[in-house]
XYZ file of C-alpha atoms in Angstrom:
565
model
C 81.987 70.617 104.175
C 80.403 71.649 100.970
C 78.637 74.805 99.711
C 74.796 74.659 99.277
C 73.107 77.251 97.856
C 69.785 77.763 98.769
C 68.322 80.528 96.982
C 69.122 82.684 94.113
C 67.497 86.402 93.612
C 67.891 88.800 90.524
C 66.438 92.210 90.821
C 66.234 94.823 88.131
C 65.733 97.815 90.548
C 65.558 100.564 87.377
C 63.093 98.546 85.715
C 61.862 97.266 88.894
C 61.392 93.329 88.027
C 62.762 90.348 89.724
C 63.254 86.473 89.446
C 63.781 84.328 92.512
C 64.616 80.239 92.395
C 65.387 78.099 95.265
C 67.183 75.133 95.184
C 67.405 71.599 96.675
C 70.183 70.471 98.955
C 71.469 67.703 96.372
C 69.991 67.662 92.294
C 68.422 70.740 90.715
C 67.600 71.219 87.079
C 66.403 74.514 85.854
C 64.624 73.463 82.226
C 62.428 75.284 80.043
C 60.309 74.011 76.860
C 62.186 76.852 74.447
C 65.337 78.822 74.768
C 65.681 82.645 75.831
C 63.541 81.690 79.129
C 66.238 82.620 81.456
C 68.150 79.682 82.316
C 71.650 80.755 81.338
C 71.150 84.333 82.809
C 70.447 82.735 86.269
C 73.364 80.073 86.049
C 75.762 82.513 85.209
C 74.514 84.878 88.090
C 75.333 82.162 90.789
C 79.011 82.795 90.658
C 78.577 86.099 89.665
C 77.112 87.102 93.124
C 80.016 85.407 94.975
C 82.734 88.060 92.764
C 83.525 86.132 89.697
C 82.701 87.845 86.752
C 80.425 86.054 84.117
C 80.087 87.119 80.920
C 76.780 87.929 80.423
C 74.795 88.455 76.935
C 74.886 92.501 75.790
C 70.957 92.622 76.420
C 71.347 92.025 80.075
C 72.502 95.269 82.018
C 74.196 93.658 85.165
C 74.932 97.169 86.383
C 71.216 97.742 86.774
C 71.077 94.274 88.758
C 70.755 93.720 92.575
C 72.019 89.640 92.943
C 71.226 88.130 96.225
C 72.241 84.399 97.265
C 71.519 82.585 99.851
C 73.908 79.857 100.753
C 74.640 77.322 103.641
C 78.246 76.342 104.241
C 78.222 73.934 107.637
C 76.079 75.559 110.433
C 75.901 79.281 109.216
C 73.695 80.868 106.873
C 74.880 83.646 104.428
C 73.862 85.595 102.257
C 75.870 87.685 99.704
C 74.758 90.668 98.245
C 76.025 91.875 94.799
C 75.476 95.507 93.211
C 77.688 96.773 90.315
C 81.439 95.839 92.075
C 80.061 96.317 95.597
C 79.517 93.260 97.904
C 77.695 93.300 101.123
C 78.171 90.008 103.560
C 75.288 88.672 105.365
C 76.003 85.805 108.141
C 73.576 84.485 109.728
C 71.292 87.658 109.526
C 74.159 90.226 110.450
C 75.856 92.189 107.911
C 79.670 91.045 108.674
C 81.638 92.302 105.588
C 80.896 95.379 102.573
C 83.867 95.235 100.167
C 83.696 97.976 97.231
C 86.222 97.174 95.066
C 86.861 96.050 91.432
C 90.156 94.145 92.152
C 88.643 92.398 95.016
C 91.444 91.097 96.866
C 89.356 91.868 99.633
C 86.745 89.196 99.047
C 89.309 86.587 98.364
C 90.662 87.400 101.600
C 86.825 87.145 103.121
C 86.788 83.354 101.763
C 90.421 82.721 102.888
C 89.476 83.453 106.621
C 86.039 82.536 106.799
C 85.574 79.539 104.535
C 89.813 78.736 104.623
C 90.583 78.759 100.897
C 92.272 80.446 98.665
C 94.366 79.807 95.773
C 97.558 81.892 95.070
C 98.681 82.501 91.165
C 102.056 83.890 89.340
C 100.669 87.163 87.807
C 102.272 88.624 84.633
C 104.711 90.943 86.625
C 106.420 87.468 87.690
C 104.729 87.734 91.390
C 102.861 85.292 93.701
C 99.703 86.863 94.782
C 96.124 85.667 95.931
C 93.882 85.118 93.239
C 90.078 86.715 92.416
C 87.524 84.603 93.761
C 86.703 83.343 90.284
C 89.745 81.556 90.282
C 87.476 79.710 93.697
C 84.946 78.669 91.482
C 86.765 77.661 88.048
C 86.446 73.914 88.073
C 83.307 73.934 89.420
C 81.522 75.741 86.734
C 81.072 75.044 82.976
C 79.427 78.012 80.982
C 76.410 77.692 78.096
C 79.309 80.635 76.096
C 82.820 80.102 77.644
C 83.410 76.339 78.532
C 82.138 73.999 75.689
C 84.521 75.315 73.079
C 86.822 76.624 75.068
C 89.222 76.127 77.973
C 87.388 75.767 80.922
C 87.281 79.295 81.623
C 83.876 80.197 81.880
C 84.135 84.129 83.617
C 85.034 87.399 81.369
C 88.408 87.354 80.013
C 88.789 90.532 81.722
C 89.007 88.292 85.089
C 91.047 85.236 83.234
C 93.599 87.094 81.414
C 95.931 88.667 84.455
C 97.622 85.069 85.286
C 100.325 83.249 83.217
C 98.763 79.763 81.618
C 100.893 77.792 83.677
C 100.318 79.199 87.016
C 96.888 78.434 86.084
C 96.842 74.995 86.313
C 98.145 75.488 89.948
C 94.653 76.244 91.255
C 93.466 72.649 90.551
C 95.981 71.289 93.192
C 94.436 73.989 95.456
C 91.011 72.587 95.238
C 92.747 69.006 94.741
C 93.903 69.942 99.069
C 97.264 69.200 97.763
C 97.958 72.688 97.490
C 97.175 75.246 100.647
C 97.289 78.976 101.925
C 101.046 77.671 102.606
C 102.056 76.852 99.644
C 100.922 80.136 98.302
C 102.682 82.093 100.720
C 105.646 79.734 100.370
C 105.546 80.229 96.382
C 105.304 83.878 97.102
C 108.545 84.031 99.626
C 110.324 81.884 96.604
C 109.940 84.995 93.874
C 110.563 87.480 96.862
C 113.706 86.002 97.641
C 114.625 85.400 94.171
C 113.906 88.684 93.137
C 116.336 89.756 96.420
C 118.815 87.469 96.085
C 118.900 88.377 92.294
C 119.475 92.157 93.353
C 121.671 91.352 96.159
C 124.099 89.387 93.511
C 123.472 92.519 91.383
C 124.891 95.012 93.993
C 127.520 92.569 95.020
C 129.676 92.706 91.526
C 129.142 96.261 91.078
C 130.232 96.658 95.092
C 133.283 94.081 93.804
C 133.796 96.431 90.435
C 134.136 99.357 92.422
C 136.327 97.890 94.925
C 138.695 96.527 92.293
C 138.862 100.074 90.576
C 139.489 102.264 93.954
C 141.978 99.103 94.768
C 143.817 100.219 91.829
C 144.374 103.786 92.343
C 145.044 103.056 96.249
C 148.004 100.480 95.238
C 149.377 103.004 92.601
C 149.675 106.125 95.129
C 152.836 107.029 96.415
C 152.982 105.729 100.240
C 153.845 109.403 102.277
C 154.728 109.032 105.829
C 156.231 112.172 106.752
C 153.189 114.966 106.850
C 154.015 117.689 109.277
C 157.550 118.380 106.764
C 155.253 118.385 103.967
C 153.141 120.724 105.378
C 156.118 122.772 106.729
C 157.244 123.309 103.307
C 154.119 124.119 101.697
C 153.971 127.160 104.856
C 157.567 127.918 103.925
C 156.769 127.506 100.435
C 154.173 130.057 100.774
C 155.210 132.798 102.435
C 158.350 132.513 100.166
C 155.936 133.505 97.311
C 153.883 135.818 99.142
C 157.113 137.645 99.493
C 158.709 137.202 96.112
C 155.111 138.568 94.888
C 155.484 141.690 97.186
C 158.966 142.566 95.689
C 157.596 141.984 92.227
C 154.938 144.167 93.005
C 157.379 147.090 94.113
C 159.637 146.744 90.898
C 156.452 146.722 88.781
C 155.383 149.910 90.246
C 158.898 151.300 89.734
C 159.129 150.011 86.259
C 156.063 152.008 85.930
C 157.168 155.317 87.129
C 160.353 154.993 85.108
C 158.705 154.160 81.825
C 156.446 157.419 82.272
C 159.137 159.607 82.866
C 160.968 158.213 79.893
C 158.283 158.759 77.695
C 157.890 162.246 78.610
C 161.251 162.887 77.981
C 160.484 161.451 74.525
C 157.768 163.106 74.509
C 159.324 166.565 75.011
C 161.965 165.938 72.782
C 159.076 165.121 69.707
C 158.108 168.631 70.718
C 160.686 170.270 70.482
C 161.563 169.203 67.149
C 158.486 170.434 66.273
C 159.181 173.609 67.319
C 162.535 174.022 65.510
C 161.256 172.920 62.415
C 158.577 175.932 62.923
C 160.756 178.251 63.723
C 163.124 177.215 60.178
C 160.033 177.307 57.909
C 158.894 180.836 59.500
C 162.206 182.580 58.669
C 161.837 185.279 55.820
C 165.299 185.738 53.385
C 164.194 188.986 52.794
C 166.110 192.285 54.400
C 163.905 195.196 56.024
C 165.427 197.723 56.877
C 164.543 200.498 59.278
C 165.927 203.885 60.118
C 165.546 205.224 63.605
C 163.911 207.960 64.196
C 165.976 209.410 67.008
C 169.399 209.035 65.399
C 168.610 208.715 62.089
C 170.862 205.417 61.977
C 169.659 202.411 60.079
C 168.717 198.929 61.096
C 167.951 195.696 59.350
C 164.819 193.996 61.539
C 165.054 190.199 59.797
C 168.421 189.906 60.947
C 167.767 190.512 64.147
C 164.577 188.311 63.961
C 167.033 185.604 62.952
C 169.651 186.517 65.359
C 166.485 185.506 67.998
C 165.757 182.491 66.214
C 168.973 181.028 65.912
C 169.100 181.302 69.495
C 165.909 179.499 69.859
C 166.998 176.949 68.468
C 170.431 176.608 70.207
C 168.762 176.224 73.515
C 165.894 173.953 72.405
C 168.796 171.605 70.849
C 170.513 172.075 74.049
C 167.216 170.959 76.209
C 166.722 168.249 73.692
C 170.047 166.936 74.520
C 169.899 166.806 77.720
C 166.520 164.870 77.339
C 167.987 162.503 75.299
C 170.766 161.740 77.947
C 167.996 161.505 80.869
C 165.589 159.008 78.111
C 168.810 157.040 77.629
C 169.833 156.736 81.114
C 166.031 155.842 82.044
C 166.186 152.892 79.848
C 169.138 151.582 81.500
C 167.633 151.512 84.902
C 164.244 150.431 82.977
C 166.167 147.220 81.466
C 167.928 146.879 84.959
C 163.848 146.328 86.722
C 162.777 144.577 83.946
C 165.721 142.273 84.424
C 164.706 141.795 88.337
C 161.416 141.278 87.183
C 162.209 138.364 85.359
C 164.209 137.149 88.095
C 161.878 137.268 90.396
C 159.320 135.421 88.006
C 161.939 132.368 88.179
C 162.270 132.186 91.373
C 158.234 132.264 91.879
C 157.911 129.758 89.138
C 160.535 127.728 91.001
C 158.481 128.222 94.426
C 155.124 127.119 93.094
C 156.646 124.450 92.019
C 157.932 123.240 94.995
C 155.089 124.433 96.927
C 152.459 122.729 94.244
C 154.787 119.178 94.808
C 154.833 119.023 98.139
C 150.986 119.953 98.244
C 150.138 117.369 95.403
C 152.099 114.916 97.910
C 150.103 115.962 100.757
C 146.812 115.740 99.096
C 148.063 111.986 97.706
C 148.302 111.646 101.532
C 144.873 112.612 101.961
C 143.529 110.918 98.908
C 145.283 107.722 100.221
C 143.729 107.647 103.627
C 139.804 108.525 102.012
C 140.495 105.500 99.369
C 141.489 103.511 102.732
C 138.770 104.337 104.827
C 136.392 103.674 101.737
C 137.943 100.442 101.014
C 137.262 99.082 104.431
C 134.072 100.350 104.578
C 133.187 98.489 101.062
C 134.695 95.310 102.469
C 132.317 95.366 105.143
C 129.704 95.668 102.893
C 130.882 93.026 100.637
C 131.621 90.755 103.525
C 127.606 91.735 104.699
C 126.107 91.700 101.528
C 127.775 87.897 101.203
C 126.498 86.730 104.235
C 122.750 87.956 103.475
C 123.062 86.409 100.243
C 124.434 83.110 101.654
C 120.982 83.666 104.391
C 118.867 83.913 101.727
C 119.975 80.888 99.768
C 119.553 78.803 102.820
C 115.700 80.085 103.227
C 115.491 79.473 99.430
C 116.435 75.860 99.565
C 114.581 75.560 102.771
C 111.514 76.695 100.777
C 112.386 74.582 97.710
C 112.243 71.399 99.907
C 108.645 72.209 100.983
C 107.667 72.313 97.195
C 109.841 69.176 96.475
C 107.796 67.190 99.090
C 104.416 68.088 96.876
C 105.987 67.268 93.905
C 104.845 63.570 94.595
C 101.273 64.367 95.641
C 100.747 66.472 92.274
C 102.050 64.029 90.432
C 99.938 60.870 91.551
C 96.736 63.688 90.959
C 97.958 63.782 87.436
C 97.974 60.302 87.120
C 94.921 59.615 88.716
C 93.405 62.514 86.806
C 93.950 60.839 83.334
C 93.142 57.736 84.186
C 89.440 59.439 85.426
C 89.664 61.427 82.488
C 90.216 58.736 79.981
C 87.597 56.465 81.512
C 85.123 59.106 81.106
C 85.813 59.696 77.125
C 85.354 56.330 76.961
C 81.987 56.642 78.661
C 80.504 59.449 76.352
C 81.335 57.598 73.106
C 85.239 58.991 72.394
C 87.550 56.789 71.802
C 89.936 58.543 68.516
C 92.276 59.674 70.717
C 95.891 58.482 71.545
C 96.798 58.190 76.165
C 99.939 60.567 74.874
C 97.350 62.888 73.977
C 95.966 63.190 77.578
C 97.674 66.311 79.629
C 96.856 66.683 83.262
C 93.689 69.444 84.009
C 93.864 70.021 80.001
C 91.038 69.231 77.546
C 91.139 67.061 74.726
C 91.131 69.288 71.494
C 88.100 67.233 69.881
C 86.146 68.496 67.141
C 82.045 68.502 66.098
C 79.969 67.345 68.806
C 82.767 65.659 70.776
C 84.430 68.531 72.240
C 81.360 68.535 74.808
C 81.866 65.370 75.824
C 85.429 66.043 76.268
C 84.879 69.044 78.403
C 82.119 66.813 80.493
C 84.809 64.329 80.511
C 87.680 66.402 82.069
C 84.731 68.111 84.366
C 83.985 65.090 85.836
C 87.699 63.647 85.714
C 88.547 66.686 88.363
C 85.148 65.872 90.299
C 86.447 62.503 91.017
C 89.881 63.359 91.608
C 88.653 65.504 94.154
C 86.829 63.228 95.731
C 89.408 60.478 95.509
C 92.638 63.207 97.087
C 90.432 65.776 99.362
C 87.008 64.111 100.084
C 86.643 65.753 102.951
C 87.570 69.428 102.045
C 84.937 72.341 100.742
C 83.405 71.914 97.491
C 81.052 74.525 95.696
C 77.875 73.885 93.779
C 78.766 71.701 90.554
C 76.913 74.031 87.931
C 76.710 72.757 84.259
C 74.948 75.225 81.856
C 74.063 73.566 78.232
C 75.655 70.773 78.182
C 73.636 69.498 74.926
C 76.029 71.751 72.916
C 77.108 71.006 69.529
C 74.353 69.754 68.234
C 74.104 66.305 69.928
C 71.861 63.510 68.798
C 68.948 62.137 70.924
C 71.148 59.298 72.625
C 74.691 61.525 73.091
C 72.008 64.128 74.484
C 70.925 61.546 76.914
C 73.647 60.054 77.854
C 75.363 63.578 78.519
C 72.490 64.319 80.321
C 72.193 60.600 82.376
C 76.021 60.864 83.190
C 75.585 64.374 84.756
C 72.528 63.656 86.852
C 73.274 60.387 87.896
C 77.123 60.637 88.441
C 78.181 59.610 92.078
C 79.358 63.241 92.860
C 79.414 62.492 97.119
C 76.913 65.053 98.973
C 77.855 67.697 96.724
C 75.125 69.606 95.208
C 74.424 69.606 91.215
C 72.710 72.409 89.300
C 71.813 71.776 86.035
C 70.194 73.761 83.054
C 69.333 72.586 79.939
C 66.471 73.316 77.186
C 63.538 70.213 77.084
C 66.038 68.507 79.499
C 62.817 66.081 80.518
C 62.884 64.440 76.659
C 66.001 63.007 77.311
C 66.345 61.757 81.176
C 65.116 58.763 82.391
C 61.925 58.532 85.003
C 63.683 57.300 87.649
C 66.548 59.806 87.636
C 64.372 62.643 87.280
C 62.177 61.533 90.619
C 65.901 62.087 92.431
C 66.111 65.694 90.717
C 64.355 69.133 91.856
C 63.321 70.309 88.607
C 62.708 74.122 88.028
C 60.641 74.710 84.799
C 60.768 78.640 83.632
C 57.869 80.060 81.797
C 56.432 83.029 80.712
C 57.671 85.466 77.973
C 60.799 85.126 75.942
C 63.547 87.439 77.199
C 62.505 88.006 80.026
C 63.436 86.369 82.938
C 62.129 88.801 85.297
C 59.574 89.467 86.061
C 57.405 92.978 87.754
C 54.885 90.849 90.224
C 57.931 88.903 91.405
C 59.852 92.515 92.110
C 56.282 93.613 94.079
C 56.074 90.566 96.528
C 59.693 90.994 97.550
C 59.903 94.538 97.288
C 60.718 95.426 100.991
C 62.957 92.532 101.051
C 64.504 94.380 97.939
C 64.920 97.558 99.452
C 66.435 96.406 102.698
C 69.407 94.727 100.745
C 69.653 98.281 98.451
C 70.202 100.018 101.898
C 73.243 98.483 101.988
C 74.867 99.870 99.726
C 73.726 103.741 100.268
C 77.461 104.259 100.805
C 78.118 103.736 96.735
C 78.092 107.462 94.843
């Protein structure tokens, strides 16, 4: 079944002015006697209004622009319903879809279920995802800016520029029916498993590099059997120490109390000496003597001040001695602690030892039976991780096969393809070219006027193709903007013009635009062909009485979209 569009409605609702056209089931061609008229704003709002985004000129302002097409696709009528990056969905007079959203996947999916196609495209993050709708209406559309000079992609580059070049060629076998919804999904379960097998063969050398590595330590561990003696010896072990600690305590404490009182017999004796050595540089060699007053007899006082100090001194010697001997006797039994003090600290030194061996040895033990327990546990997960892998490789080539078994359909398109496609140059006068220079769904890099023809060429190359591999499938609205490009003469001007009105295109419907397009096609082909002349003033297309007799029309569509801030 094919696409026809039936009407086509542009509404300026700041500057409240509107333009409406209707078309023909079959041949249309929108003409005008000078340029600026409108014809270019109109073709590019076609596709426009079904999502794509066209690349309209700066003094257009789209966002100010309500775009309403009717269409007819089998036995339902629709209408879609365009403001800004909102859509509203009209089917057969009920509103059946609103899809706000700059992206859009929504909308593809719309046409996917309701119309059944889709095409499917490798992104630039190396994924398999549905494609904008433009990528619906691509070979169906050649653009007065984007398509002459250019590859045929006639929307903004904004829409073009998210999928790699190669991937885009894919969406020609979509159209072509060679390509489906399947394959898209199937292309898309081929990077997802990739990707996952990829990571899965990832995890599974690191999993094997960590296996090797604990493998290693677990094969160099001493192999410990008996545990409960080990353990009985670290107990025995330990309270060995505890108690070796205790008594080291004890002899600390007396080693303590022994060195204070030693030092306070030293202590005393530095006192003393003190003293004696006062009591020598206080003695006066001078005699005084003294007569009593009772017996008149006469006494010499500094001797018997020295006969006192002598005797001072005697016993402070005498104390001093006696220190010494207790100092002297505390140092032995000082040197006799410190001695067990050090013994004590070799036999602790030899009990930690022990102890610390036979509790590294345990903990081996223990060490030993975790590496164990994690070694089984990463076999299992090599041995799963293997088995996925192995899974997914069977899927894979499962998948592959499907792709394998198109591989012969794409390539007889190709063939076909530039056969049509050289045919075709021939046709429009270009015939400089080499059949190694023709690439499948590529255009001929052609200079001057001839790169028109060539894009006409490969247009109508796919057109046939299409017919020739999936007659029977949807086809949109072929819409040619300009074609007289590149300043052709009067007879390449007609014969574009001739080939793209009279071309046997099936039932599909052609809309055509093109400045004085009457001067240069035949009678007869014109009386097949609904033409559309636009008048009035330069620039603008729109118009205000236009806006006034559709006004509540207008207004009923804008209520649709009250739910945009």
């Amino acid at each position: 079944m094919n696409f026809i569009f039936k009407k086509i409605r542009i509404s300026d609702v700041v500057n409240k002015c509107s333009k409406t056209i209707e078309f023909s089931e079959y041949d249309n061609l929108i003409t005008s006697e000078n340029n600026s008229m409108g014809k270019s704003v109109l073709m590019k709002s076609l596709y426009h209004t079904l999502g794509a985004d066209s690349a309209f000129d700066k003094n257009f302002y789209e966002d100010n622009v309500l775009f309403s097409l009717d269409f007819v696709y089998g036995e339902n009528e629709y209408r879609i319903l365009r403001f800004k990056d909102a859509f509203s969905i009209i089917k057969n007079s009920i509103l059946v879809n609103f899809i706000n959203e700059k992206c859009r996947p929504d909308l593809s999916l719309f046409f996917k279920n309701e119309f059944n196609i889709s095409v499917y495209l490798r992104n630039r993050k190396n994924t398999t995802e549905i494609a904008p709708p433009a990528y619906l209406f691509i070979p169906y559309y050649l653009d007065q800016d984007r398509s002459w000079k250019e590859e045929q992609e006639p929307f903004s580059k904004n829409t073009m520029g998210q999928y790699e070049p190669i991937s885009r060629s894919d969406l020609y076998f979509y159209h072509l029916g060679i390509y489906t919804s399947e394959y898209g999904s199937v292309k898309s379960d081929i990077d997802s498993l990739s990707k996952e097998i990829g990571n899965q063969k990832s995890e599974l050398t690191k999993l094997d590099l960590e296996y090797s590595k604990i493998k290693k330590i677990f094969d160099n561990e001493l192999i410990i059997t008996d545990t409960k003696e080990l353990e009985s010896i670290y107990r025995s072990k330990s309270n060995e120490i505890n108690a070796l600690m205790h008594k080291q305590n004890q002899l600390t404490q007396q080693l303590f109390e022994l060195d204070k009182q030693r030092t306070s017999c030293l202590l005393q004796i530095k006192s003393n000496k003190k003293i004696i050595d006062k009591i020598k540089q206080n003695r006066n060699p001078d005699s005084l003597v003294v007569q009593c007053p009772n017996c008149n007899e006469e006494f010499d006082v500094q001797l018997k001040n020295d006969v006192v100090n002598l005797y001072s001194i005697v016993v402070i010697e005498k104390e001093n001695e006696s220190l010494k001997l207790e100092a002297e006797q505390l140092e032995v039994e000082i040197q006799k602690i410190k001695q067990g003090i050090n013994d004590l600290a070799i036999q602790l030194n030899s009990a930690n030892d022990e102890a610390n061996s036979s509790r590294t040895d345990y903990e081996k033990y223990v060490t030993r039976k975790a590496l164990s327990s994690l070694l089984d546990k990463q076999l299992l997960e090599i041995g799963d991780l293997t088995s996925k892998i192995s899974s997914n490789k069977a899927i894979l080539e499962n998948k592959k096969s499907y792709l394998v078994k198109l591989k012969e359909k794409t390539d007889n398109a190709k063939t076909f393809f530039c056969s049509e496609y050289t045919k075709y140059l021939y046709s429009l006068g270009i015939n400089q070219f080499s059949s190694n220079d023709i690439c499948a769904f590529k255009k001929l890099a052609l200079s001057g006027s001839q790169y028109v023809r060539s894009t006409l060429a490969l247009y109508f190359a796919f057109i046939k193709t299409k017919m020739k591999f999936n007659p029977d499938n949807f086809c949109f609205p072929i819409v040619i903007d300009s074609p007289r490009e590149g300043e052709q003469d009067e007879n390449n001007s007609s014969n574009i013009l001739e080939t793209i009105l009279s071309e046997n295109i099936g039932t599909s419907q052609r809309i055509v635009a093109s400045v004085n397009a009457q001067k240069y096609i035949s009678k007869e082909t014109l009386n097949n062909v609904n033409v559309i002349e636009l008048t009035g003033e330069q620039g603008h297309v729109m118009s205000r009485e236009e806006y006034l007799n559709d006004e509540n029309d207008i207004q009923i569509c804008l209520s649709y979209f009250k739910r945009i801030s």
